[in-house]
Short mmCIF file of C-alpha atoms in Angstrom, two decimals:
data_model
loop_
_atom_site.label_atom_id
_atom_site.label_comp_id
_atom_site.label_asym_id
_atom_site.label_seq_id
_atom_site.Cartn_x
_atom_site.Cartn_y
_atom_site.Cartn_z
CA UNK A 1 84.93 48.19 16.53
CA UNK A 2 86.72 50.82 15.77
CA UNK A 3 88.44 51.52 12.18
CA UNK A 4 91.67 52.04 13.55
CA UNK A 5 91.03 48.90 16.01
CA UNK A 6 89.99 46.62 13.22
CA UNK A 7 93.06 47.58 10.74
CA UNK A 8 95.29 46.79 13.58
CA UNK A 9 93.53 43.54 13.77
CA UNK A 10 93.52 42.71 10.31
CA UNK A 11 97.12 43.67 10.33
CA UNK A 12 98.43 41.43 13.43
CA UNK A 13 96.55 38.52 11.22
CA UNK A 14 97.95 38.86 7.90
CA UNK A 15 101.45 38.90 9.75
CA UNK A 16 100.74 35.60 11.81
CA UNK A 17 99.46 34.49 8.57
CA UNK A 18 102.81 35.20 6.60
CA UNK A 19 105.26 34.06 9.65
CA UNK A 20 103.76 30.69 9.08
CA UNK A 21 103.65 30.74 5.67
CA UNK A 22 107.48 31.83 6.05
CA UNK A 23 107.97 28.56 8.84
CA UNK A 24 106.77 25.89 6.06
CA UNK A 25 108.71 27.96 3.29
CA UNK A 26 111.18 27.14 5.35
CA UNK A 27 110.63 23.92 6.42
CA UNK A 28 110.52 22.59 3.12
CA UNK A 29 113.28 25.02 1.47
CA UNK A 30 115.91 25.50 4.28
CA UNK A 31 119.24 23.54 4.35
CA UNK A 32 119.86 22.81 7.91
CA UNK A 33 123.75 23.34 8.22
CA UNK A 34 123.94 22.38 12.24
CA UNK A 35 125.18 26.03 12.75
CA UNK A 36 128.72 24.95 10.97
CA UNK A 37 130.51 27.79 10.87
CA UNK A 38 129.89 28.82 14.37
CA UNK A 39 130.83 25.09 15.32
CA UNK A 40 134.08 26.42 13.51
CA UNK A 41 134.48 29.69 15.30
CA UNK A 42 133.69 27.22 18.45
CA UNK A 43 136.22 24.67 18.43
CA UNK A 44 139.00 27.22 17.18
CA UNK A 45 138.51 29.37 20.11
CA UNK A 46 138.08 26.39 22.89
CA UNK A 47 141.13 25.01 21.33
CA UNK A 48 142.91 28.15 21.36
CA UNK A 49 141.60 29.78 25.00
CA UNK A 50 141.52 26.52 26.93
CA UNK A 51 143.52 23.16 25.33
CA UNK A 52 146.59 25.89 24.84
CA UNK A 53 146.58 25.29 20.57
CA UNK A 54 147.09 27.89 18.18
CA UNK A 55 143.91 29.11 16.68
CA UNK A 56 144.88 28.90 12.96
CA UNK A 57 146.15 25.27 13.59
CA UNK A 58 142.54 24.21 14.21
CA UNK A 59 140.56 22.30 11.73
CA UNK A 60 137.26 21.06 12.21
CA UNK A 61 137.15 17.34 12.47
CA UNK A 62 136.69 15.64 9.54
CA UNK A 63 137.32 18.99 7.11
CA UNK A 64 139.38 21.22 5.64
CA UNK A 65 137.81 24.17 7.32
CA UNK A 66 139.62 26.34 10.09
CA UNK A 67 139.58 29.54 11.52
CA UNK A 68 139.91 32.41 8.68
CA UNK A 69 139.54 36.06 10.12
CA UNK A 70 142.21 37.84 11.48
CA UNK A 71 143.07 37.93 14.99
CA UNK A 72 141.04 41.04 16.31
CA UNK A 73 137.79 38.54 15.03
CA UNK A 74 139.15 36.08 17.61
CA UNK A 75 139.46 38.80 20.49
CA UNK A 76 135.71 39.81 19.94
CA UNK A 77 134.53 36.23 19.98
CA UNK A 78 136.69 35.15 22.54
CA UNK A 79 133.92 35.41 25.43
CA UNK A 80 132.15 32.00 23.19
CA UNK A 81 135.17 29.64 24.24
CA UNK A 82 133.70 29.94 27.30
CA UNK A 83 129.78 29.43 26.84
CA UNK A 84 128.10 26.22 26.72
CA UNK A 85 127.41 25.27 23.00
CA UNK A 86 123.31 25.89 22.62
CA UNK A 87 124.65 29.23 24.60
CA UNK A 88 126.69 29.84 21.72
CA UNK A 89 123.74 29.48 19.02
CA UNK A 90 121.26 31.48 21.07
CA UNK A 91 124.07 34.32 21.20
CA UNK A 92 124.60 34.47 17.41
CA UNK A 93 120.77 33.93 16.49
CA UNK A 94 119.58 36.93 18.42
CA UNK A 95 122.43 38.91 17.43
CA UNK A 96 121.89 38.46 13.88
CA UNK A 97 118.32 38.79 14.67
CA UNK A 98 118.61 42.50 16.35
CA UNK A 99 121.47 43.74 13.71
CA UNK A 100 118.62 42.45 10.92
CA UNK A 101 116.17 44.26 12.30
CA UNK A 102 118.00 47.74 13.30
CA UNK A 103 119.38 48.17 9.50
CA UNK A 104 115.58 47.18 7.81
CA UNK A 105 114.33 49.58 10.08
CA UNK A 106 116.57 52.18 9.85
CA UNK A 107 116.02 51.44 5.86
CA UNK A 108 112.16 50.81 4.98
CA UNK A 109 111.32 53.52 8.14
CA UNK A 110 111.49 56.69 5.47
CA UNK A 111 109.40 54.59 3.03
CA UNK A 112 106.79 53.40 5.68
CA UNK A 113 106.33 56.94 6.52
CA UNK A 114 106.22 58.69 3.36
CA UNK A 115 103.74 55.79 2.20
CA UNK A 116 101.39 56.12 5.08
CA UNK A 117 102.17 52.36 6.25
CA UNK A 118 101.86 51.71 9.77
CA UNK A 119 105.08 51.48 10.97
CA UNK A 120 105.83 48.13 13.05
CA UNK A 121 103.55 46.09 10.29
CA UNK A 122 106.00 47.17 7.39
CA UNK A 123 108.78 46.34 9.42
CA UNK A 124 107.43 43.35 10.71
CA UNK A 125 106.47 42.07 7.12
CA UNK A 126 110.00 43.20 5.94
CA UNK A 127 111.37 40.74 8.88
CA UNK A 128 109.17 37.62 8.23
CA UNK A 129 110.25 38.16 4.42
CA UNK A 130 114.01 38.75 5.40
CA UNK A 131 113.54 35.21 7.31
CA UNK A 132 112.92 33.35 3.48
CA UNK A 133 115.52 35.59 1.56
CA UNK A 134 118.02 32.93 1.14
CA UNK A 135 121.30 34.56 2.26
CA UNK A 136 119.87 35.45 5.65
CA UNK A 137 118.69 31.85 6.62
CA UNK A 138 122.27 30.77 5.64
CA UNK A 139 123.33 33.42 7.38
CA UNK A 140 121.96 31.99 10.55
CA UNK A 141 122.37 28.12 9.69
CA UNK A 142 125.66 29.05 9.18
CA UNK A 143 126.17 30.70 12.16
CA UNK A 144 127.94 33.38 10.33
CA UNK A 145 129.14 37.08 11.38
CA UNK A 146 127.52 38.60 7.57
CA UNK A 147 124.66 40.68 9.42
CA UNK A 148 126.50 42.17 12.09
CA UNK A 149 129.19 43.43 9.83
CA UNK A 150 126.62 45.33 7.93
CA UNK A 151 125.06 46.76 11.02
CA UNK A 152 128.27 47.82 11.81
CA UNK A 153 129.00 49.72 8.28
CA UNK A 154 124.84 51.24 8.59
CA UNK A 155 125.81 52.28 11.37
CA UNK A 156 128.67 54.66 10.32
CA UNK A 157 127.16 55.47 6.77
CA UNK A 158 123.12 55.78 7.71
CA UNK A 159 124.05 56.93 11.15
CA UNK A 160 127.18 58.93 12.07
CA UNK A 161 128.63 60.35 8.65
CA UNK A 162 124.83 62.09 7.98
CA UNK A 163 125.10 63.53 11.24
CA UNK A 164 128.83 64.50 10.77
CA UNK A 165 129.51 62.64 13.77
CA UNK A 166 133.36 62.81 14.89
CA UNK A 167 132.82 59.22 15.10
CA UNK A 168 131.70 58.33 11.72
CA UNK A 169 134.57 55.22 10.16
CA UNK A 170 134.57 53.84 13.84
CA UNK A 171 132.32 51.04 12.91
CA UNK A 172 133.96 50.47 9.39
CA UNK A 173 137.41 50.38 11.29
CA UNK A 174 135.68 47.76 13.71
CA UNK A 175 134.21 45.67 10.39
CA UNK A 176 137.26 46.08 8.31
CA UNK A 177 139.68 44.69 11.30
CA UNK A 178 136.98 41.44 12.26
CA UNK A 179 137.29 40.51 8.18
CA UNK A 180 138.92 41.96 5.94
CA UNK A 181 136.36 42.51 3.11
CA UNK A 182 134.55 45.35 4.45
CA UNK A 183 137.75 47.52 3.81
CA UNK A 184 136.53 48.33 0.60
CA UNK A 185 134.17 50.63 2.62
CA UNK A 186 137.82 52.62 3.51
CA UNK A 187 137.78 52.57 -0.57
CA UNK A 188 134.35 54.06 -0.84
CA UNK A 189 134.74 56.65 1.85
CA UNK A 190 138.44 57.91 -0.07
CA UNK A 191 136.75 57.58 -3.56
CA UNK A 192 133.39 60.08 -2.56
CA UNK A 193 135.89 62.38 -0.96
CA UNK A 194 135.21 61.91 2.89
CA UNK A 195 139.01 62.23 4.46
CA UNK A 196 138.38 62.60 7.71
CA UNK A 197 135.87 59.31 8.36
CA UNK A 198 138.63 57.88 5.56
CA UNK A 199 141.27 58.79 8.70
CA UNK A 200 138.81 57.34 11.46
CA UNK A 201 138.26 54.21 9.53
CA UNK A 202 141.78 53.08 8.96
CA UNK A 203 142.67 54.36 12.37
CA UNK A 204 140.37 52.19 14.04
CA UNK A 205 141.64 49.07 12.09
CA UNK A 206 144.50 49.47 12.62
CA UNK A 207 144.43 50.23 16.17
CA UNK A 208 142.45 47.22 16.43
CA UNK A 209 144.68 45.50 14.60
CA UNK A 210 147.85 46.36 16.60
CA UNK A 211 145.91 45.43 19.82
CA UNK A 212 145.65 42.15 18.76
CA UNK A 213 148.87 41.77 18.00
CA UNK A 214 149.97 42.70 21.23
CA UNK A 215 147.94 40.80 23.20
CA UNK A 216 148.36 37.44 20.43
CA UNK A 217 151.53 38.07 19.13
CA UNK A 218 152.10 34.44 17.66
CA UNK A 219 148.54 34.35 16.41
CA UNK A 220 149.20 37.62 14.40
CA UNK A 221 151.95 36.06 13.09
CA UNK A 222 150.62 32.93 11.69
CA UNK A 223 147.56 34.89 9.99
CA UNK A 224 149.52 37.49 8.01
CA UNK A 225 151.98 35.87 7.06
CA UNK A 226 150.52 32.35 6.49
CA UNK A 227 146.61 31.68 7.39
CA UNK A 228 145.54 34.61 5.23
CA UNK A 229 146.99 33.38 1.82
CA UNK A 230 145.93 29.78 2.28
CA UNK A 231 143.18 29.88 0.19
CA UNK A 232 142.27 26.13 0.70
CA UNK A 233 140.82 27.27 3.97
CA UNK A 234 137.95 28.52 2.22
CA UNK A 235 136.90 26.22 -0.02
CA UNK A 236 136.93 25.65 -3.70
CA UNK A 237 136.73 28.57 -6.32
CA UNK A 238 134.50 27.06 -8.51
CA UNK A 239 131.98 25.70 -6.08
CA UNK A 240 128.61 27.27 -7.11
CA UNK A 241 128.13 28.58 -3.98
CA UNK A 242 130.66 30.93 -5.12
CA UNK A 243 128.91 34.52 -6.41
CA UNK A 244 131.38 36.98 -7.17
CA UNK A 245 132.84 37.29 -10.37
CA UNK A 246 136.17 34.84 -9.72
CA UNK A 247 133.41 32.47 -9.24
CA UNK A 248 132.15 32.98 -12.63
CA UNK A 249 135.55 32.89 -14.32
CA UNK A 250 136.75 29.92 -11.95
CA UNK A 251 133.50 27.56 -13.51
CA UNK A 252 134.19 28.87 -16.79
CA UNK A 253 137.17 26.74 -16.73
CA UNK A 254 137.95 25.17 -13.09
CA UNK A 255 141.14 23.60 -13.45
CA UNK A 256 142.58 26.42 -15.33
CA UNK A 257 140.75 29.77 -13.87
CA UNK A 258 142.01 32.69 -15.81
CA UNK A 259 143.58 35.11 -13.20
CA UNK A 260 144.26 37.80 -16.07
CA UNK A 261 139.99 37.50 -17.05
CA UNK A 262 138.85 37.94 -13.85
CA UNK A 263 141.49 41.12 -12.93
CA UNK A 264 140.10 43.07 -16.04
CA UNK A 265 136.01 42.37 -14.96
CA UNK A 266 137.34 43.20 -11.18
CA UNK A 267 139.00 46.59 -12.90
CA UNK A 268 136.03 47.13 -14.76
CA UNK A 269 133.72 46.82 -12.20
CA UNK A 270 135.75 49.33 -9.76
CA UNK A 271 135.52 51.81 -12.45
CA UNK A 272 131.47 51.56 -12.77
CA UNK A 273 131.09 51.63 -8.78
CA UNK A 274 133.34 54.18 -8.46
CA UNK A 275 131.50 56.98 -11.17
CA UNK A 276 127.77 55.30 -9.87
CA UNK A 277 129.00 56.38 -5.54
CA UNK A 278 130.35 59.84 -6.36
CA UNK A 279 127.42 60.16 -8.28
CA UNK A 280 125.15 59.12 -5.27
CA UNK A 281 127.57 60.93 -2.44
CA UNK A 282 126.70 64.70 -4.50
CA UNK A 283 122.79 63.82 -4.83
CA UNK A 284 123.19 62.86 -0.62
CA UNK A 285 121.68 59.65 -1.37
CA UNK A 286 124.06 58.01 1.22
CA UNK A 287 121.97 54.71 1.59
CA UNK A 288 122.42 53.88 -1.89
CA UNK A 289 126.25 54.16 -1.82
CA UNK A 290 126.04 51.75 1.17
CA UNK A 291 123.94 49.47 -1.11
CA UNK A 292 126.23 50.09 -4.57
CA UNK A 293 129.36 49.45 -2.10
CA UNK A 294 127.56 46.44 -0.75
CA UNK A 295 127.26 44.61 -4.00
CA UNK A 296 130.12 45.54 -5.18
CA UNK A 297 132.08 44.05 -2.66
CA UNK A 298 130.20 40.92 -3.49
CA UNK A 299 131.40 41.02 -7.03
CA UNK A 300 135.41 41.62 -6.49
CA UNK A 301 135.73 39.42 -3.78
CA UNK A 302 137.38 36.35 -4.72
CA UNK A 303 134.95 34.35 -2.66
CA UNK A 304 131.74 35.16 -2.18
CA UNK A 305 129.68 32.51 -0.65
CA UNK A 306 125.71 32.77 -0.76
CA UNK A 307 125.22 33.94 2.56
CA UNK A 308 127.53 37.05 1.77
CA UNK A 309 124.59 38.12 -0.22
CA UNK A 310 122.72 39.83 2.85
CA UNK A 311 125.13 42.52 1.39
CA UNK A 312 122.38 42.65 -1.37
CA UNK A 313 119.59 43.73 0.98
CA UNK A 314 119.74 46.92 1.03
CA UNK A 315 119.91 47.35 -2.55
CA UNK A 316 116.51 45.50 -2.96
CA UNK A 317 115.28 47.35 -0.29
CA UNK A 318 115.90 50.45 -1.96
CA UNK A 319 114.41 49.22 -5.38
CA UNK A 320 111.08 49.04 -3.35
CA UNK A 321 111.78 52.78 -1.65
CA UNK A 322 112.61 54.35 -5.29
CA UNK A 323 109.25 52.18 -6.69
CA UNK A 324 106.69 53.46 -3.82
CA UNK A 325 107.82 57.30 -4.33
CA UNK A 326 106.94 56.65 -8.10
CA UNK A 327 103.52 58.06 -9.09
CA UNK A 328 101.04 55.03 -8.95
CA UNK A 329 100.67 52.96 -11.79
CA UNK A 330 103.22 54.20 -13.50
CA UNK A 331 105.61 52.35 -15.60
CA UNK A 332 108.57 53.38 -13.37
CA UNK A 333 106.63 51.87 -10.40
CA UNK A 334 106.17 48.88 -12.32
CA UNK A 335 109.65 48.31 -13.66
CA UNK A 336 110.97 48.82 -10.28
CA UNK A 337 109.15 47.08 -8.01
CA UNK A 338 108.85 44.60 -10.10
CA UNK A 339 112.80 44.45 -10.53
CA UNK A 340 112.65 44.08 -6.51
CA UNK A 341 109.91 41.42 -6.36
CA UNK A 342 112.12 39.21 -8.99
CA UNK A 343 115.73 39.50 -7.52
CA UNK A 344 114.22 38.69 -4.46
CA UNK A 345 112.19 35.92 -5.34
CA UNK A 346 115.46 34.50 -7.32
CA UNK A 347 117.68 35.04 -4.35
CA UNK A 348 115.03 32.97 -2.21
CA UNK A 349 114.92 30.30 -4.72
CA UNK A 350 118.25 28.79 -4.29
CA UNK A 351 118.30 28.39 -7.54
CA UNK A 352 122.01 27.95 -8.46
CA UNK A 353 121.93 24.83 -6.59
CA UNK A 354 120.19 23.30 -9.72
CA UNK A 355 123.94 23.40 -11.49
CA UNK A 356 125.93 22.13 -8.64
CA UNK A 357 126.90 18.90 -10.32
CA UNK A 358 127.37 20.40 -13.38
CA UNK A 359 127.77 23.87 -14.41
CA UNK A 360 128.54 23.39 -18.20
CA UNK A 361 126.87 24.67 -21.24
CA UNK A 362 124.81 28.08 -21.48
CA UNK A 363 122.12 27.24 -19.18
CA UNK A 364 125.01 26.12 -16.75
CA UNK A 365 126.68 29.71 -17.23
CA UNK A 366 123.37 31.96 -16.97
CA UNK A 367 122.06 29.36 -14.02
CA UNK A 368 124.87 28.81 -11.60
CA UNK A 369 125.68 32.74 -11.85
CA UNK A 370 122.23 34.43 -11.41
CA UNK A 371 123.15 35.88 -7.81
CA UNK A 372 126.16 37.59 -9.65
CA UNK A 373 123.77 39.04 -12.61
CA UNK A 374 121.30 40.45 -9.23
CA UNK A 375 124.52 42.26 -7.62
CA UNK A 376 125.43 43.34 -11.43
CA UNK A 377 122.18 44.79 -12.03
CA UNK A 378 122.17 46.62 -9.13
CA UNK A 379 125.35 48.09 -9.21
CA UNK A 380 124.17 49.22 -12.84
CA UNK A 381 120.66 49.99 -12.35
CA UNK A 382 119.59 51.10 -9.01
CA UNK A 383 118.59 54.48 -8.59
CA UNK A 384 119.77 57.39 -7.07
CA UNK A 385 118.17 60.73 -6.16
CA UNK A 386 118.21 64.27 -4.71
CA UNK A 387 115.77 65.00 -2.09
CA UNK A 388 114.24 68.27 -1.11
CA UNK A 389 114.05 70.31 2.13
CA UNK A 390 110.11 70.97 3.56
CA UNK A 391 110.67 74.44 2.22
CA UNK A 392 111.82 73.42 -1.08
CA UNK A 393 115.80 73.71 -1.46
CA UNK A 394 118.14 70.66 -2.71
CA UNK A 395 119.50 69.05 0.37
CA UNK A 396 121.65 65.83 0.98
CA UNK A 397 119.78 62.61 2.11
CA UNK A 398 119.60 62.92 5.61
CA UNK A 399 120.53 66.42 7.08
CA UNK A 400 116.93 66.80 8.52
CA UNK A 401 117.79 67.53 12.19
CA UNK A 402 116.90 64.21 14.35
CA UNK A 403 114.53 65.85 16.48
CA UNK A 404 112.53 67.58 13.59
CA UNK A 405 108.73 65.84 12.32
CA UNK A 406 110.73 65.36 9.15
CA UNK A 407 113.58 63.53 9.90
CA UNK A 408 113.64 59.79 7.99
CA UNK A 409 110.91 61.33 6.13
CA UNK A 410 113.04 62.83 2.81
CA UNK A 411 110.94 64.66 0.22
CA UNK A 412 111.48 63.44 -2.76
CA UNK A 413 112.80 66.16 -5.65
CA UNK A 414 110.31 66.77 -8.45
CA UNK A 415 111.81 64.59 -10.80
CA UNK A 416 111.15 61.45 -8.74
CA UNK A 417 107.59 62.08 -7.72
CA UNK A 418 106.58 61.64 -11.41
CA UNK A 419 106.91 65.25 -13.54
CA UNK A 420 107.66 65.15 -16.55
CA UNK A 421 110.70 62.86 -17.78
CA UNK A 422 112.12 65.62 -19.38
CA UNK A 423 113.22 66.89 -16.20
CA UNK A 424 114.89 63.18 -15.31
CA UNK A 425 118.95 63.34 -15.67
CA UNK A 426 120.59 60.40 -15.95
CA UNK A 427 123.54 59.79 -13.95
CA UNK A 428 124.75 56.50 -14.51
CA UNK A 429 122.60 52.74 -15.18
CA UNK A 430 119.45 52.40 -16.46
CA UNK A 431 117.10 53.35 -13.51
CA UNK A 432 119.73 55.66 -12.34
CA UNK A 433 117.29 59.23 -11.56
CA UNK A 434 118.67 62.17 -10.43
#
């Protein structure tokens, strides 16, 4: 056989072998949620479309839980009311599914090819590992929107604003106006100085927005002016499932959460984002702003359940990336790869969950919060670097023409293929290389 024949071999069997040892990972580990959140999405929309309710009157039997995003959400999944249930599921899985794999592609494809990995297996590794990583497979037991949103922000920030497309803040408009949390992308965009895709983005929400008003005029009302500030609709503060920083302050004291506390850590942690994506926009390292903007949207919002965390992904797939372009067996290789291989781990482990009774003491404090310290230490610590043209000169990330042998494949500047540390700048966290 030939070697190329028998590395593809080994290859297909060390992937069969890790998609089953993924399938009774998750047999044992995986909470089966019965798809609850799309049940949610569901009913609201049958009740809505066809039994002539108001959407944001719905609860789900039984719960406090009703319809939360704003009315351009229920436009988009409008075309479920009329699907038979498992219809329903198998729409959400494989869209989840194909959004999954287009932004791990479109992320670990540079790396694959600088590394000399054969292409499909790292990606289809990167999948059968995305499967365990905790806020995915609540993601999809949940039935919940999380991965298409972020396709829809890669999309504009990995896709169209490198290629100064004229339609680059399209998808962020699109993201922004289904929920409401991926506005701080409009943020990002203003803070790093990109006013025109800062234009397209609020355009599009709006537009969107208005749309939806005009077609569900009563609907609109009831959500901004009632539906959006219940907050009971979502849940409890406190609830560990809760990652973002009002979480933290919310279990530091849940009767009495201190609004003031959490304001300042929200104010301080806009400040730290803000210096760390400037600083990645001028080096052209435009995945990493996606990935700082990612985590800190996880921190500020007020709720951030678990399965928000997909937000997270890049970021740990970029840990990896800055790890393999470090010279081999170097420390800086080590530290970050191993920094990958840990938050990842952790956020497989669901290991909050052990302080969901009780969330007291300093174990409770350091335990129930550890997906908050991950999205911390990546907003801190993750790197971010200059690249180099094929001839040599500084460049941004990704201005390699599409066509070109190069393009996906940056070169990395000389500083982050292992010369001297001398010639390493900081510019902002501990890993932070420019």
């Amino acid at each position: 056989m030939a070697q190329g024949a028998r590395r593809t071999v080994v290859q297909v069997v060390a992937v069969v072998a890790l998609a089953a040892a993924v399938t009774v990972f998750l047999s044992v580990a995986a909470v089966r949620h019965g798809f609850f959140d799309l049940q949610v999405y569901y009913g609201a929309l049958t009740y809505w479309a066809r039994d002539g309710g108001e959407i944001y009157d719905f609860l789900r039997p039984g719960t406090q839980y009703g319809f939360t995003y704003p009315p351009f959400a229920a436009l988009v999944m409008l075309p479920m009311a009329y699907l038979p249930w498992n219809a329903a599921i198998v729409v959400s899985v494989t869209a989840t599914v194909l959004a999954s794999a287009a932004v791990i592609w479109r992320l670990l494809d540079p790396v694959a090819r600088r590394s000399g990995w054969t292409r499909w297996f790292a990606l289809a590794v990167a999948l059968c590992l995305a499967a365990a990583y905790e806020p995915m497979r609540e993601t999809v037991n949940f039935g919940q929107v999380n991965m298409l949103l972020l396709f829809l922000v890669a999309v504009d920030l990995l896709w169209l604003l490198p290629a100064r497309s004229r339609w680059a803040g399209v998808g962020i408009g699109l993201a922004t106006a289904i929920k409401l949390t991926p506005g701080i992308f409009i943020v990002y965009l203003l803070v790093t100085g990109r006013w025109r895709a800062a234009l397209t983005t609020a355009g599009t929400a709006a537009v969107a927005t208005l749309v939806a008003a005009g077609l569900f005029p009563d609907a609109s009302r009831e959500f901004w002016t009632e539906a959006l500030w219940n907050t009971g609709r979502v849940g409890e503060l406190a609830f560990v499932s809760n990652q973002s920083l009002r979480g933290v302050v919310a279990r530091l004291d849940p009767q009495h959460p201190s609004t003031v506390a959490w304001l300042v850590l929200v104010l301080l942690t806009l400040v730290v984002w803000a210096w760390r994506s400037r600083a990645a926009v001028a080096a052209g390292d435009e995945a990493t702003g996606l990935a700082l903007t990612g985590a800190v949207m996880c921190l500020v919002s007020p709720v951030t359940w678990v399965h928000h965390l997909v937000w997270l992904l890049p970021g740990l797939i970029l840990l990896v990336d800055n790890g393999m372009a470090a010279p081999a067996r170097s420390r800086r290789r080590r530290l970050l790869l191993g920094a990958a291989s840990i938050g990842y781990a952790l956020l497989c482990s669901r290991i909050v969950w052990s302080w969901e009774k009780d969330f007291t003491g300093v174990d409770g404090f350091l335990g129930s919060n550890t997906y908050v310290w991950i999205s911390l230490a990546l907003l801190l610590g993750l790197p971010i670097r200059r690249w180099l043209t094929p001839g040599g000169g500084e460049r941004r990330g990704d201005d390699v023409p599409a066509g070109s042998a190069a393009a996906g494949v940056p070169q990395l500047a000389e500083q982050d293929r292992g010369e001297p540390a001398g010639q390493r700048h900081r510019v902002g966290g501990l890993l932070a290389v420019r």
